[in-house]
CSV table of C-alpha atoms in Angstrom, one decimal:
chain,number,residue,atom,x,y,z
A,1,ASP,CA,57.2,-58.8,53.7
A,2,GLY,CA,59.4,-61.2,56.1
A,3,GLY,CA,57.0,-62.8,59.3
A,4,ILE,CA,55.0,-65.5,60.5
A,5,THR,CA,52.3,-66.8,59.1
A,6,GLN,CA,49.9,-68.6,60.8
A,7,SER,CA,47.2,-70.8,59.7
A,8,PRO,CA,44.0,-71.2,59.0
A,9,LYS,CA,42.4,-68.6,61.2
A,10,TYR,CA,40.3,-70.0,62.6
A,11,LEU,CA,39.7,-74.0,63.1
A,12,PHE,CA,37.2,-75.8,64.7
A,13,ARG,CA,38.2,-79.4,66.0
A,14,LYS,CA,35.0,-82.4,66.4
A,15,GLU,CA,35.6,-85.4,69.9
A,16,GLY,CA,38.3,-87.9,69.2
A,17,GLN,CA,39.7,-85.6,66.1
A,18,ASN,CA,43.6,-84.6,65.6
A,19,VAL,CA,44.2,-81.5,64.1
A,20,THR,CA,47.3,-79.7,62.8
A,21,LEU,CA,48.6,-75.9,63.4
A,22,SER,CA,50.6,-74.3,60.4
A,23,CYS,CA,53.3,-72.1,61.7
A,24,GLU,CA,56.3,-71.0,59.5
A,25,GLN,CA,58.9,-67.8,58.7
A,26,ASN,CA,60.6,-66.1,56.6
A,27,LEU,CA,62.9,-65.0,59.1
A,28,ASN,CA,65.8,-67.4,59.0
A,29,HIS,CA,65.2,-67.7,62.5
A,30,ASP,CA,66.5,-70.7,64.5
A,31,ALA,CA,64.6,-70.6,67.7
A,32,MET,CA,60.5,-71.0,67.3
A,33,TYR,CA,57.8,-71.0,69.8
A,34,TRP,CA,54.5,-72.4,70.1
A,35,TYR,CA,52.1,-70.4,72.9
A,36,ARG,CA,48.3,-70.7,73.9
A,37,GLN,CA,46.4,-68.0,75.5
A,38,ASP,CA,42.8,-68.3,77.3
A,39,PRO,CA,40.8,-65.5,77.2
A,40,GLY,CA,42.0,-62.5,79.8
A,41,GLN,CA,44.7,-64.5,79.8
A,42,GLY,CA,49.2,-64.3,78.8
A,43,LEU,CA,50.3,-66.5,77.2
A,44,ARG,CA,51.6,-70.2,78.3
A,45,LEU,CA,54.6,-72.1,76.5
A,46,ILE,CA,53.6,-75.3,74.6
A,47,TYR,CA,56.9,-75.9,73.1
A,48,TYR,CA,59.7,-74.7,71.7
A,49,SER,CA,62.6,-75.5,69.1
A,50,GLN,CA,67.1,-73.8,69.7
A,51,ILE,CA,67.3,-75.3,66.2
A,52,VAL,CA,66.3,-77.7,63.8
A,53,ASN,CA,65.3,-80.8,64.8
A,54,ASP,CA,65.4,-80.2,68.2
A,55,PHE,CA,62.7,-79.1,70.5
A,56,GLN,CA,61.0,-79.3,74.4
A,57,LYS,CA,58.5,-79.1,76.2
A,58,GLY,CA,57.1,-75.7,77.3
A,59,ASP,CA,55.0,-75.4,80.6
A,60,ILE,CA,52.0,-77.3,79.4
A,61,ALA,CA,53.1,-80.1,76.3
A,62,GLU,CA,50.3,-82.5,77.3
A,63,GLY,CA,47.7,-82.8,75.0
A,64,TYR,CA,50.5,-81.6,72.4
A,65,SER,CA,52.6,-82.2,69.6
A,66,VAL,CA,55.7,-81.1,67.7
A,67,SER,CA,57.4,-81.4,64.8
A,68,ARG,CA,60.9,-80.0,63.1
A,69,GLU,CA,62.0,-81.0,59.9
A,70,LYS,CA,62.9,-77.7,58.5
A,71,LYS,CA,64.2,-73.8,59.8
A,72,GLU,CA,61.5,-72.2,58.1
A,73,SER,CA,58.2,-74.8,60.0
A,74,PHE,CA,57.1,-75.5,63.3
A,75,PRO,CA,53.7,-77.2,63.1
A,76,LEU,CA,51.6,-77.9,66.0
A,77,THR,CA,49.5,-81.2,66.3
A,78,VAL,CA,46.5,-80.7,69.3
A,79,THR,CA,45.9,-84.2,69.3
A,80,SER,CA,42.5,-85.6,71.3
A,81,ALA,CA,43.8,-86.3,74.5
A,82,GLN,CA,43.9,-82.3,75.1
A,83,LYS,CA,40.6,-82.3,77.3
A,84,ASN,CA,40.3,-78.8,76.7
A,85,PRO,CA,41.5,-77.4,73.4
A,86,THR,CA,40.2,-74.4,73.0
A,87,ALA,CA,42.2,-71.5,73.0
A,88,PHE,CA,44.0,-69.0,70.8
A,89,TYR,CA,47.2,-70.8,69.6
A,90,LEU,CA,50.6,-68.0,68.5
A,91,CYS,CA,53.6,-69.0,67.3
A,92,ALA,CA,56.6,-67.4,67.4
A,93,SER,CA,60.3,-67.4,66.3
A,94,ARG,CA,63.7,-65.0,67.6
A,95,GLU,CA,66.6,-65.3,65.7
A,96,THR,CA,68.5,-67.3,68.2
A,97,GLU,CA,67.5,-69.2,71.3
A,98,ASN,CA,69.9,-68.0,73.5
A,99,SER,CA,70.2,-64.1,72.6
A,100,ASN,CA,69.1,-61.0,73.8
A,101,GLN,CA,66.7,-60.5,71.1
A,102,PRO,CA,62.3,-59.8,70.7
A,103,GLN,CA,60.9,-63.2,69.7
A,104,HIS,CA,57.9,-62.4,67.1
A,105,PHE,CA,54.7,-63.6,66.2
A,106,GLY,CA,52.5,-64.3,64.1
A,107,ASP,CA,49.1,-63.1,64.0
A,108,GLY,CA,47.1,-66.3,65.3
A,109,THR,CA,44.8,-69.6,65.0
A,110,ARG,CA,41.0,-69.9,66.9
A,111,LEU,CA,40.5,-73.2,68.1
A,112,SER,CA,37.6,-74.0,69.3
A,113,ILE,CA,35.3,-78.0,69.6
A,114,LEU,CA,32.8,-78.5,67.1
B,1,GLY,CA,46.2,-42.6,84.1
B,2,GLU,CA,48.5,-45.4,86.0
B,3,SER,CA,47.8,-49.2,86.6
B,4,VAL,CA,49.4,-51.6,88.5
B,5,GLY,CA,48.9,-54.8,86.5
B,6,LEU,CA,47.5,-58.1,88.3
B,7,HIS,CA,45.4,-55.9,90.4
B,8,LEU,CA,44.3,-53.9,88.5
B,9,PRO,CA,44.1,-55.1,85.2
B,10,THR,CA,42.5,-52.7,83.1
B,11,LEU,CA,43.1,-48.9,82.7
B,12,SER,CA,40.9,-46.2,81.1
B,13,VAL,CA,42.7,-42.2,79.9
B,14,GLN,CA,41.2,-39.8,78.1
B,15,GLU,CA,43.3,-38.8,74.5
B,16,GLY,CA,45.9,-36.5,75.0
B,17,ASP,CA,47.2,-37.8,78.3
B,18,ASN,CA,50.2,-40.2,79.5
B,19,SER,CA,49.5,-43.4,80.0
B,20,ILE,CA,51.7,-45.6,82.8
B,21,ILE,CA,51.3,-49.9,82.6
B,22,ASN,CA,52.8,-51.4,85.4
B,23,CYS,CA,54.1,-55.1,85.5
B,24,ALA,CA,55.7,-56.2,88.4
B,25,TYR,CA,58.7,-59.3,87.4
B,26,SER,CA,58.7,-62.4,88.9
B,27,ASN,CA,62.8,-63.6,88.5
B,28,SER,CA,66.1,-62.0,90.0
B,29,ALA,CA,67.8,-62.9,87.1
B,30,SER,CA,66.8,-61.7,84.2
B,31,ASP,CA,68.6,-59.8,82.2
B,32,TYR,CA,65.6,-58.8,79.4
B,33,PHE,CA,62.6,-57.6,79.2
B,34,ILE,CA,59.8,-56.9,77.3
B,35,TRP,CA,57.1,-55.0,76.8
B,36,TYR,CA,54.3,-56.1,73.8
B,37,LYS,CA,50.4,-54.9,72.2
B,38,GLN,CA,47.7,-56.8,72.0
B,39,GLU,CA,45.1,-55.6,69.5
B,40,SER,CA,42.0,-57.3,69.6
B,41,GLY,CA,42.6,-60.9,67.2
B,42,LYS,CA,45.9,-60.4,66.5
B,43,GLY,CA,49.2,-61.7,67.7
B,44,PRO,CA,51.8,-59.7,70.2
B,45,GLN,CA,53.4,-56.7,68.0
B,46,PHE,CA,56.7,-56.1,70.3
B,47,ILE,CA,57.1,-52.1,71.4
B,48,ILE,CA,60.1,-51.6,72.9
B,49,ASP,CA,62.5,-53.5,75.1
B,50,ILE,CA,65.4,-52.6,77.5
B,51,ARG,CA,68.1,-55.3,79.0
B,52,SER,CA,69.1,-55.2,82.7
B,53,ASN,CA,72.5,-53.3,82.8
B,54,MET,CA,69.9,-49.7,82.0
B,55,ASP,CA,67.3,-48.7,84.1
B,56,LYS,CA,65.4,-46.2,81.2
B,57,ARG,CA,65.3,-46.2,76.6
B,58,GLN,CA,63.1,-44.5,74.5
B,59,GLY,CA,61.3,-45.1,71.2
B,60,GLN,CA,58.1,-42.9,70.0
B,61,ARG,CA,56.2,-42.0,72.4
B,62,VAL,CA,56.9,-44.7,75.3
B,63,THR,CA,59.6,-45.3,77.6
B,64,VAL,CA,60.3,-48.5,79.7
B,65,LEU,CA,61.9,-47.9,83.3
B,66,LEU,CA,63.4,-51.3,85.0
B,67,ASN,CA,63.4,-51.1,88.3
B,68,LYS,CA,65.5,-54.3,89.1
B,69,THR,CA,65.6,-53.7,93.5
B,70,VAL,CA,62.4,-53.8,94.2
B,71,LYS,CA,61.2,-56.0,90.6
B,72,HIS,CA,59.4,-53.9,88.4
B,73,LEU,CA,58.8,-52.6,84.8
B,74,SER,CA,57.0,-49.7,84.0
B,75,LEU,CA,55.7,-48.9,79.8
B,76,GLN,CA,55.1,-45.1,80.1
B,77,ILE,CA,53.0,-44.4,76.6
B,78,ALA,CA,52.6,-39.7,75.9
B,79,ALA,CA,50.2,-38.3,74.1
B,80,THR,CA,47.8,-41.6,73.7
B,81,GLN,CA,45.3,-42.5,71.2
B,82,PRO,CA,43.0,-44.0,70.8
B,83,GLY,CA,44.7,-46.4,68.0
B,84,ASP,CA,46.5,-47.0,72.0
B,85,SER,CA,43.3,-49.4,72.8
B,86,ALA,CA,44.7,-52.6,73.1
B,87,VAL,CA,45.8,-55.0,75.9
B,88,TYR,CA,49.5,-54.1,76.8
B,89,PHE,CA,52.4,-57.8,77.6
B,90,CYS,CA,55.4,-57.4,79.5
B,91,ALA,CA,57.5,-60.5,79.8
B,92,GLU,CA,60.8,-61.1,81.1
B,93,ASN,CA,64.0,-63.1,80.1
B,94,PHE,CA,65.6,-65.7,82.0
B,95,GLY,CA,67.7,-68.2,81.3
B,96,LYS,CA,71.3,-68.6,79.2
B,97,THR,CA,73.0,-72.3,79.7
B,98,SER,CA,70.0,-73.8,79.1
B,99,GLY,CA,67.8,-72.1,76.8
B,100,SER,CA,66.3,-68.9,77.5
B,101,ARG,CA,62.7,-68.9,78.0
B,102,LEU,CA,60.3,-65.9,77.2
B,103,THR,CA,57.9,-65.4,80.8
B,104,PHE,CA,54.3,-63.6,80.0
B,105,GLY,CA,52.5,-60.8,82.7
B,106,GLU,CA,49.1,-61.9,82.0
B,107,GLY,CA,48.5,-58.3,80.4
B,108,THR,CA,47.0,-54.5,80.9
B,109,GLN,CA,44.3,-53.9,78.7
B,110,LEU,CA,44.6,-50.4,77.6
B,111,THR,CA,41.2,-48.3,77.3
B,112,VAL,CA,41.5,-44.7,75.2
B,113,ASN,CA,38.5,-42.6,74.9
B,114,PRO,CA,38.1,-40.0,72.0
């Protein structure tokens, strides 16, 4: 089945530690996105990538980093500079950045602080 | 039952009733709108979309209405079922030359009582 796979489903971070969340898609989509969702709130854009080897900051990029070395993969690193990392992280993809097409989402990674 | 989005983030209806979930969007230049359903612990799931050159679109048991004059979007669910219980988000898409972005509303929690 085509889709977006996020792993792990649950992740725990110690103080001062960087952690990386995985996002893989087999939809052959050019554009990929990372969102953060806090309880009872909507989605906020962290980073997005329109094409391989290119990415832009979203609205809340501080304390996060990404890479886009392959079309199907868009990992997100939550660095120690992110002081409030506890949240539900969602990865999405879309056929192209400028298409009027919906974004498709993975099932998220829940990150907590130990 | 009917919600008014941010002012009433929860909507409770009886099984079999019709539900109306409302959303006020922010940008008059937005050209594409999407409704998503999010169940607990999962990623948002696409329900239906509508382009700005339309004012109504129907799917299976769902209808989306768009009123550009007042920047209002609604999702109507016919014969609501317990499986429809979830948080529903609207999203607006704007911007083409610099890369289009989706902006999400805060969501409405729909509870269907048997």
